CSV table of N, CA and C in Angstrom, one decimal:
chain,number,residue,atom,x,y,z
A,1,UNK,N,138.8,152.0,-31.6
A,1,UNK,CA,139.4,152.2,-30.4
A,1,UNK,C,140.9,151.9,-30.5
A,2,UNK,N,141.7,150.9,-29.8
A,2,UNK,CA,143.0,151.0,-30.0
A,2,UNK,C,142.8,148.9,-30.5
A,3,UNK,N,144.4,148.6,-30.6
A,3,UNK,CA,144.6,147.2,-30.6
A,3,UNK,C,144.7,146.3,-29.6
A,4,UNK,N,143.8,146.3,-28.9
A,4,UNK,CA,143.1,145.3,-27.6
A,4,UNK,C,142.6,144.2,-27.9
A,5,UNK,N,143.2,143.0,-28.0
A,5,UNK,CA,142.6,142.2,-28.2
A,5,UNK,C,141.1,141.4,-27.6
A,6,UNK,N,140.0,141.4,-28.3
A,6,UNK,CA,138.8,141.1,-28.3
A,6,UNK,C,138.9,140.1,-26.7
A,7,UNK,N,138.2,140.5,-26.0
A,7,UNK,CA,138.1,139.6,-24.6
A,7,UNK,C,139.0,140.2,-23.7
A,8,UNK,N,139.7,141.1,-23.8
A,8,UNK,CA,141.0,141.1,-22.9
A,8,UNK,C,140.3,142.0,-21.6
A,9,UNK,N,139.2,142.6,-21.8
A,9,UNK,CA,138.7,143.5,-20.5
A,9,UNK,C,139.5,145.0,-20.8
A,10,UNK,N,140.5,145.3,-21.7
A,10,UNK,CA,141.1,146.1,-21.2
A,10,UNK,C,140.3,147.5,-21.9
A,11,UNK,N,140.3,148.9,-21.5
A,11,UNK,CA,139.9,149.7,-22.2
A,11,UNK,C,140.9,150.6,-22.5
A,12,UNK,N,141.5,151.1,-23.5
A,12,UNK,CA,142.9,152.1,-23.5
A,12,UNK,C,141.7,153.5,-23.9
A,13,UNK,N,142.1,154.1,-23.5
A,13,UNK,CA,141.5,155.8,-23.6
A,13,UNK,C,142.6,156.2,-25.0
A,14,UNK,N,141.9,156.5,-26.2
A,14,UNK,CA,142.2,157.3,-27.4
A,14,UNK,C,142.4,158.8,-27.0
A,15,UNK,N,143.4,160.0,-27.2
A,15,UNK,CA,143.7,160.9,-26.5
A,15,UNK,C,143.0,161.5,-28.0
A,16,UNK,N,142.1,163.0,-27.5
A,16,UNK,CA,141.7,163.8,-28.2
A,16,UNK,C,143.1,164.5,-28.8
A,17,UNK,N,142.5,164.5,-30.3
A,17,UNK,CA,143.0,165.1,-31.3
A,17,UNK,C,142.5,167.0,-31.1
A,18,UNK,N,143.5,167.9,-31.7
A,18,UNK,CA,142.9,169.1,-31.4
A,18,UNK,C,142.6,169.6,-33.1
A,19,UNK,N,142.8,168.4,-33.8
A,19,UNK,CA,142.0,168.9,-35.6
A,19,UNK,C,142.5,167.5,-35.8
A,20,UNK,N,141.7,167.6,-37.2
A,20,UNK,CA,142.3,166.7,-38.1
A,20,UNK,C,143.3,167.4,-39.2
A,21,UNK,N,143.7,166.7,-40.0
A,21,UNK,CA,144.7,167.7,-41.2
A,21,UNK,C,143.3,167.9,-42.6
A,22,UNK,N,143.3,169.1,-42.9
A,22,UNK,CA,141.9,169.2,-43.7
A,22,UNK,C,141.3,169.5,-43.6
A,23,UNK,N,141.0,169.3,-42.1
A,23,UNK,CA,139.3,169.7,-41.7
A,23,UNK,C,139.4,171.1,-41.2
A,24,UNK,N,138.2,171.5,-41.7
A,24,UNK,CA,137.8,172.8,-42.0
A,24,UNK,C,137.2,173.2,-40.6
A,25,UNK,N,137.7,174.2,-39.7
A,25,UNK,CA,137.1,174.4,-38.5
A,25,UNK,C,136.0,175.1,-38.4
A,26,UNK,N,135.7,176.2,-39.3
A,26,UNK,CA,134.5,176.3,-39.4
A,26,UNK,C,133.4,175.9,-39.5
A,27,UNK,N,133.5,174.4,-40.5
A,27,UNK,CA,132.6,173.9,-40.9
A,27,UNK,C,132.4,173.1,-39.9
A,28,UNK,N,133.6,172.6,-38.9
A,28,UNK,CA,132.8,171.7,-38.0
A,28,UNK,C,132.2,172.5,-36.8
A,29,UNK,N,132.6,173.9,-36.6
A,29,UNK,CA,131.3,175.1,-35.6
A,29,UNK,C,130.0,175.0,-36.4
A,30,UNK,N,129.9,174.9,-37.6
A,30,UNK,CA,128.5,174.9,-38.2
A,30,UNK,C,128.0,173.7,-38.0
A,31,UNK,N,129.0,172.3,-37.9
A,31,UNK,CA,128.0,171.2,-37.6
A,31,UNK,C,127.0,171.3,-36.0
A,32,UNK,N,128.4,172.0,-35.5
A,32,UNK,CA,128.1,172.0,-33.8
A,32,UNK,C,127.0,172.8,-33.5
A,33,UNK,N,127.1,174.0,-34.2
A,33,UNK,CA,125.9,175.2,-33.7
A,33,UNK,C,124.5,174.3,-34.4
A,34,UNK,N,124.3,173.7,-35.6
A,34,UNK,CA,123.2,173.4,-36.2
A,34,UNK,C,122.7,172.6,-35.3
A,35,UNK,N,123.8,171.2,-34.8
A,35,UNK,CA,123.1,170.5,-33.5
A,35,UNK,C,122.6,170.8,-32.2
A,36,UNK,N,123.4,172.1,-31.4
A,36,UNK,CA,122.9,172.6,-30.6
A,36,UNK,C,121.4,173.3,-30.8
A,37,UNK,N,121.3,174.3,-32.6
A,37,UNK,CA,120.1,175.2,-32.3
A,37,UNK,C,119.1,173.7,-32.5
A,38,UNK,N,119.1,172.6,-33.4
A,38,UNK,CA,118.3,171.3,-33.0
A,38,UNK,C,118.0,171.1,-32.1
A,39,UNK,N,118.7,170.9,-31.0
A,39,UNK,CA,118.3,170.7,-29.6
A,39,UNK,C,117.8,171.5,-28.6
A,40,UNK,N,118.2,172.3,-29.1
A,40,UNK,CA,117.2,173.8,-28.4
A,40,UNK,C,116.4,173.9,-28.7
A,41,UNK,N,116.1,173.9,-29.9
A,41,UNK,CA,114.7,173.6,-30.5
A,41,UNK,C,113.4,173.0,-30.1
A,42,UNK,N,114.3,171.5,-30.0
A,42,UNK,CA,113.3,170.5,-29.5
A,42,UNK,C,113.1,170.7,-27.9
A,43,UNK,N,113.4,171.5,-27.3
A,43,UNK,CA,114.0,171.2,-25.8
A,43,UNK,C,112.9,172.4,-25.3
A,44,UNK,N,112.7,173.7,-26.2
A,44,UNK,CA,111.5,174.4,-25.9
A,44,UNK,C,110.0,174.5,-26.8
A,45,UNK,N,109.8,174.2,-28.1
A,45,UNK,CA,109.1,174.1,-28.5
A,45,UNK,C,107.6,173.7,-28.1
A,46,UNK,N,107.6,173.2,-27.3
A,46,UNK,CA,106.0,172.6,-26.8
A,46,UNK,C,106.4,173.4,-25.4
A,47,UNK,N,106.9,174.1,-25.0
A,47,UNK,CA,106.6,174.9,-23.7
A,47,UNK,C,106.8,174.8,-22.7
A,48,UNK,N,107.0,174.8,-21.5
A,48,UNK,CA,107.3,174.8,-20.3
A,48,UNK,C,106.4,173.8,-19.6
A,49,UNK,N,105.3,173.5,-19.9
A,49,UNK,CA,104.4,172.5,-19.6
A,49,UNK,C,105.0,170.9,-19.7
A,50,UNK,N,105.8,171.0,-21.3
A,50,UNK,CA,106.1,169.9,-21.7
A,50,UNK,C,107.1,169.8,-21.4
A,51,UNK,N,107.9,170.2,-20.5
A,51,UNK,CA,109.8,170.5,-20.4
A,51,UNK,C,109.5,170.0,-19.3
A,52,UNK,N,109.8,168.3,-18.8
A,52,UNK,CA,109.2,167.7,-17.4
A,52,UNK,C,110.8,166.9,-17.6
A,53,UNK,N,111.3,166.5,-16.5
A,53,UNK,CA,112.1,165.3,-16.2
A,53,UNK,C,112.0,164.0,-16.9
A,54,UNK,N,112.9,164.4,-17.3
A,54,UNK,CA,112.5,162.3,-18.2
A,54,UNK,C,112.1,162.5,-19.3
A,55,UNK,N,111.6,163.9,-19.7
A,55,UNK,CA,110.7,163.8,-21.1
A,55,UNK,C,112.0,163.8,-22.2
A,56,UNK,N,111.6,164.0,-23.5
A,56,UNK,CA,112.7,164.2,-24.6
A,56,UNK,C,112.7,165.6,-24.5
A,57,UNK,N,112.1,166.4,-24.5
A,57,UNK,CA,112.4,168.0,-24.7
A,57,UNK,C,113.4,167.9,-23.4
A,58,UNK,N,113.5,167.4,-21.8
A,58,UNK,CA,114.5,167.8,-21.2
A,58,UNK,C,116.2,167.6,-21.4
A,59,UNK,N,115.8,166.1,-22.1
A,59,UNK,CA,116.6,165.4,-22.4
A,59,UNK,C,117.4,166.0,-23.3
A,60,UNK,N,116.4,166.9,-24.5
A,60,UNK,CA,117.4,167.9,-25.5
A,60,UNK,C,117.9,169.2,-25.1
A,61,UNK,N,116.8,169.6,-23.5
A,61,UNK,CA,117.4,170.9,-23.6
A,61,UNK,C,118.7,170.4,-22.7
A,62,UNK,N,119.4,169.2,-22.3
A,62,UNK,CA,120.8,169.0,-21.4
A,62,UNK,C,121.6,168.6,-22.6
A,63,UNK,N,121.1,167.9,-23.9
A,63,UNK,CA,122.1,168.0,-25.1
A,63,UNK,C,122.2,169.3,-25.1
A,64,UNK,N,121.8,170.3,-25.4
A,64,UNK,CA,122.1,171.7,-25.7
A,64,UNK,C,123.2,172.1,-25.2
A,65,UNK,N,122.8,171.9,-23.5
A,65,UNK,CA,123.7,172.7,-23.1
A,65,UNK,C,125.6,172.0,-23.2
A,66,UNK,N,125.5,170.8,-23.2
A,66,UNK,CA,126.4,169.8,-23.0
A,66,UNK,C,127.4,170.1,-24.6
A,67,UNK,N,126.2,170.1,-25.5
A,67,UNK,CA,127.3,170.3,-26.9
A,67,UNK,C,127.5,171.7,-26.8
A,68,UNK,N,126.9,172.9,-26.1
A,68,UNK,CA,127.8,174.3,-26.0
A,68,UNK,C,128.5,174.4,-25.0
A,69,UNK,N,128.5,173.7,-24.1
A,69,UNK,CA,130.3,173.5,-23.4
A,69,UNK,C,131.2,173.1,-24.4
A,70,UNK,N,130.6,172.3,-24.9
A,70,UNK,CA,131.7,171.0,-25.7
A,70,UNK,C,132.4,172.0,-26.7
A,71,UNK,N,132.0,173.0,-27.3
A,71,UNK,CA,132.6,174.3,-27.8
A,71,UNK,C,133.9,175.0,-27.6
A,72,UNK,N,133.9,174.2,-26.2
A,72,UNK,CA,135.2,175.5,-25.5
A,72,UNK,C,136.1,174.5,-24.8
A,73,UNK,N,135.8,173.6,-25.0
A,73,UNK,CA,136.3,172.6,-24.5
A,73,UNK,C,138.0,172.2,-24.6
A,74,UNK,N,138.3,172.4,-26.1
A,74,UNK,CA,139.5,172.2,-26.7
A,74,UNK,C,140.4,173.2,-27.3
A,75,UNK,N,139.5,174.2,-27.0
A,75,UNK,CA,140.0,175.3,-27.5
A,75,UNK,C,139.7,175.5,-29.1
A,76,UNK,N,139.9,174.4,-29.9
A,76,UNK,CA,139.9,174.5,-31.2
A,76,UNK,C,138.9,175.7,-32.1
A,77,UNK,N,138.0,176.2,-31.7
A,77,UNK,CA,136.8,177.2,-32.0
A,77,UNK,C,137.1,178.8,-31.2
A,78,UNK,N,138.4,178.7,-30.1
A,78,UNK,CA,138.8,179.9,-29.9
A,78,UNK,C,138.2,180.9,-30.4
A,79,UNK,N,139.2,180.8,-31.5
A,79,UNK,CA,140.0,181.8,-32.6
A,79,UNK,C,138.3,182.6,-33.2
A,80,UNK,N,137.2,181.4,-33.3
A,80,UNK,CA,135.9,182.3,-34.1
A,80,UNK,C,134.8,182.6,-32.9
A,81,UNK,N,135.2,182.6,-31.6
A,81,UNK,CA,134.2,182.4,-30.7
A,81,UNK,C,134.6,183.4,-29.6
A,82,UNK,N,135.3,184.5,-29.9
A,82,UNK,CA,135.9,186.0,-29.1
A,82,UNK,C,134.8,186.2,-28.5
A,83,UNK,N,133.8,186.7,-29.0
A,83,UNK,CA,132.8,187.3,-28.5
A,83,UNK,C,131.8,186.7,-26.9
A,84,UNK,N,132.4,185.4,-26.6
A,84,UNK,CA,131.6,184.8,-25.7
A,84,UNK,C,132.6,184.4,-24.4
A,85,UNK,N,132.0,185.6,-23.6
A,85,UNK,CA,132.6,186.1,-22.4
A,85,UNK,C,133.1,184.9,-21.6
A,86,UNK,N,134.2,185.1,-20.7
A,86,UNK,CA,134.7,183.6,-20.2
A,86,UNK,C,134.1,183.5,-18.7
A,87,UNK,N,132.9,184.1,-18.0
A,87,UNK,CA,131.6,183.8,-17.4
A,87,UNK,C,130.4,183.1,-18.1
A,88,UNK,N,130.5,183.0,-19.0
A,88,UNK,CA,129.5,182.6,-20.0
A,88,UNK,C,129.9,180.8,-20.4
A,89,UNK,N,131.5,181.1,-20.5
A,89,UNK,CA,131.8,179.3,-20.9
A,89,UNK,C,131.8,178.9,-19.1
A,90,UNK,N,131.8,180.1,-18.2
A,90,UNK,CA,132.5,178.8,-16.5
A,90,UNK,C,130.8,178.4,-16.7
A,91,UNK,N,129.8,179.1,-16.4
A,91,UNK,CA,128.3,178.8,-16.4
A,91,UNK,C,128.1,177.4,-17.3
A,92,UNK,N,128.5,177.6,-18.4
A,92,UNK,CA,128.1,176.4,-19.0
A,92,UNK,C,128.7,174.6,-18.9
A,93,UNK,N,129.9,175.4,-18.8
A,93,UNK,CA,130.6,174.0,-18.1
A,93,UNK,C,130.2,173.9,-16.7
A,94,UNK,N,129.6,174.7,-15.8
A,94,UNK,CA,129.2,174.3,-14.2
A,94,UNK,C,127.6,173.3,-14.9
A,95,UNK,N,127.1,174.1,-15.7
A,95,UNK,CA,125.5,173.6,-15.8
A,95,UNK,C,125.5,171.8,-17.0
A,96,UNK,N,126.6,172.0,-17.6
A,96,UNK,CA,126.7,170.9,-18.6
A,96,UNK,C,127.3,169.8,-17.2
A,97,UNK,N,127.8,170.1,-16.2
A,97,UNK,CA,128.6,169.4,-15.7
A,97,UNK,C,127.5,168.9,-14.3
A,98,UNK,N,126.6,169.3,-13.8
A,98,UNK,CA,125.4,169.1,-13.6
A,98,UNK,C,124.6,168.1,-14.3
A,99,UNK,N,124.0,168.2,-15.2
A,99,UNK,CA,123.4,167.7,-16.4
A,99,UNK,C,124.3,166.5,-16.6
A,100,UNK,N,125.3,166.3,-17.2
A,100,UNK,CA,125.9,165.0,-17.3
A,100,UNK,C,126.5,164.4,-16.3
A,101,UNK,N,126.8,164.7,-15.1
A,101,UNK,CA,127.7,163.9,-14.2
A,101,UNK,C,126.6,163.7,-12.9
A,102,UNK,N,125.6,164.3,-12.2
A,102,UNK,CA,125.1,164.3,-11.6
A,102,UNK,C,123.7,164.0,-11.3
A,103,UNK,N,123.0,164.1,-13.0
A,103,UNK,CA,121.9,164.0,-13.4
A,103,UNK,C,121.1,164.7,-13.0
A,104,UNK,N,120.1,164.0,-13.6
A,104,UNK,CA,118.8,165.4,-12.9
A,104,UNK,C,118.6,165.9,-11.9
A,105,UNK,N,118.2,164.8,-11.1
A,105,UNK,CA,118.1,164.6,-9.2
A,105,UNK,C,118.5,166.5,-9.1
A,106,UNK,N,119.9,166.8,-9.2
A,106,UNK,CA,120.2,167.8,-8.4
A,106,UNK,C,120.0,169.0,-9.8
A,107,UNK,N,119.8,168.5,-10.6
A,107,UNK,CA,119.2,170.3,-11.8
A,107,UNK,C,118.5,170.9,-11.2
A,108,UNK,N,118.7,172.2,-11.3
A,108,UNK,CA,117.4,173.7,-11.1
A,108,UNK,C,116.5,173.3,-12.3
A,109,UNK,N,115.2,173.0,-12.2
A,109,UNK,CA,114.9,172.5,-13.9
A,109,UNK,C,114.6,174.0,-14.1
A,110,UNK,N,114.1,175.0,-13.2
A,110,UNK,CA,113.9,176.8,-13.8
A,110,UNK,C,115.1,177.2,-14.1
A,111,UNK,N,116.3,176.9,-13.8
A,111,UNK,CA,117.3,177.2,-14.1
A,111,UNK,C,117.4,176.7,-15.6
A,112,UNK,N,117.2,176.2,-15.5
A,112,UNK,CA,118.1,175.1,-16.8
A,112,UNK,C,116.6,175.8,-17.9
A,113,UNK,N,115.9,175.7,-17.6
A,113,UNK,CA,114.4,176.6,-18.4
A,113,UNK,C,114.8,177.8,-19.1
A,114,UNK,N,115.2,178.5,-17.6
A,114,UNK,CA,116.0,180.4,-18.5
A,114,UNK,C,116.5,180.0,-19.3
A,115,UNK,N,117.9,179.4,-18.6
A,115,UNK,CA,118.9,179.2,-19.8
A,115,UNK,C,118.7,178.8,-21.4
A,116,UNK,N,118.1,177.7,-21.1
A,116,UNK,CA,117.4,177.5,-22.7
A,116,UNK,C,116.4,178.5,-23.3
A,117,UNK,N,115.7,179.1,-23.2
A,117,UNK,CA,115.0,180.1,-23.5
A,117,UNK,C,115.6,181.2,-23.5
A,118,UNK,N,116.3,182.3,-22.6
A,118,UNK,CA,116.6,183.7,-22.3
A,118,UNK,C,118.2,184.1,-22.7
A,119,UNK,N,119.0,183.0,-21.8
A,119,UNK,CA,120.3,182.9,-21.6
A,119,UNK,C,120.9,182.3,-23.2
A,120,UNK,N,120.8,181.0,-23.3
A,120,UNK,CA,121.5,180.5,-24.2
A,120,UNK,C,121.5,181.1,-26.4
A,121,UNK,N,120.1,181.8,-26.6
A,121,UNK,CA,119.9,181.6,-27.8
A,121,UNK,C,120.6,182.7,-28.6
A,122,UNK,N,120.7,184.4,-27.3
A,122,UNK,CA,121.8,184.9,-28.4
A,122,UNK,C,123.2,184.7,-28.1
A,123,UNK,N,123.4,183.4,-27.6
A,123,UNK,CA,124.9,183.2,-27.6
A,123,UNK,C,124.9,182.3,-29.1
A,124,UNK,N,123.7,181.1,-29.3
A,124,UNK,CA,123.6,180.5,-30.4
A,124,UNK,C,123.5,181.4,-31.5
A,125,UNK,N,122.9,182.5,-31.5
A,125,UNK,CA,123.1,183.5,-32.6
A,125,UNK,C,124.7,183.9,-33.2
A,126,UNK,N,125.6,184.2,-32.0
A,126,UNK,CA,126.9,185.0,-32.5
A,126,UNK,C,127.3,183.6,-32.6
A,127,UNK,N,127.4,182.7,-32.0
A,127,UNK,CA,128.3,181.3,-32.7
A,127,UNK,C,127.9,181.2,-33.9
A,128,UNK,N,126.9,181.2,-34.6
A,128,UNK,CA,125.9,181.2,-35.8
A,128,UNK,C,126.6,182.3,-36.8
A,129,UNK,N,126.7,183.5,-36.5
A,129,UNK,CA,127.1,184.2,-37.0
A,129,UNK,C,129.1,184.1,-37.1
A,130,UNK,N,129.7,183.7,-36.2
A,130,UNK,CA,131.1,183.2,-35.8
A,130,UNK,C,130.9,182.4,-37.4
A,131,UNK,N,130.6,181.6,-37.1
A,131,UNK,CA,130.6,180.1,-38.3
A,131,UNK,C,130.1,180.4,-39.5
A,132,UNK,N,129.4,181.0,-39.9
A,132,UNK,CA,128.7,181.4,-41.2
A,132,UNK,C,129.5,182.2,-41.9
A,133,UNK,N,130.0,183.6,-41.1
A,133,UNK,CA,130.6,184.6,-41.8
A,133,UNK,C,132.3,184.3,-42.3
């Protein structure tokens, strides 16, 4: 964090960097997309049955959507991520921002269901393809 001395209560906020020097931006959309299709993964695999409040598959399908806002977030992934319409990032940042700030209480869980199933996976495809190629 920053140089706070141990006890002092204080928190300083570290200001986001938009790269490091070196780092390869691609490679960190390939870290991002591999954790997202992870989470998607886990989040529908056992079905709609098992996609309950509270469970870990819900829990992954709101990682999902949370690290694909987190995409557009900084801009930094721009430049390989043309293809994904800017209705596509307001949705995800309205539904990530739901999901994290508000909690479940107020989620559409059918909503949040499509999206992980219908909506979200050929956007995970062209990020996939963005990063790879």
């Amino acid at each position: 964090m920053t140089d706070v001395p141990p006890g002092s209560g204080k928190f300083t906020r570290i200001p986001r960097t938009s790269g490091s020097p070196g780092v390869d931006v691609r490679a960190k959309l390939r870290d991002s997309v591999e954790a997202i299709e992870a989470f998607l993964h886990h989040a529908v695999a056992s079905g709609r049955d098992a996609f309950r409040r509270n469970s870990p598959a819900y829990a992954s399908g709101s990682m999902a959507v949370i690290r694909a806002a987190a995409l557009f977030e900084t801009g930094e992934f721009d430049d390989l991520l043309t293809e994904t319409p800017a209705d596509v990032r307001r949705a995800l940042r309205t539904l990530r921002n739901t999901a994290s700030h508000s909690g479940y209480r107020s989620m559409d869980d059918d909503l949040l269901w499509l999206t992980l199933t219908r909506d979200l996976p050929p956007h995970v495809a062209s990020w996939r393809r963005a990063a790879f190629d």
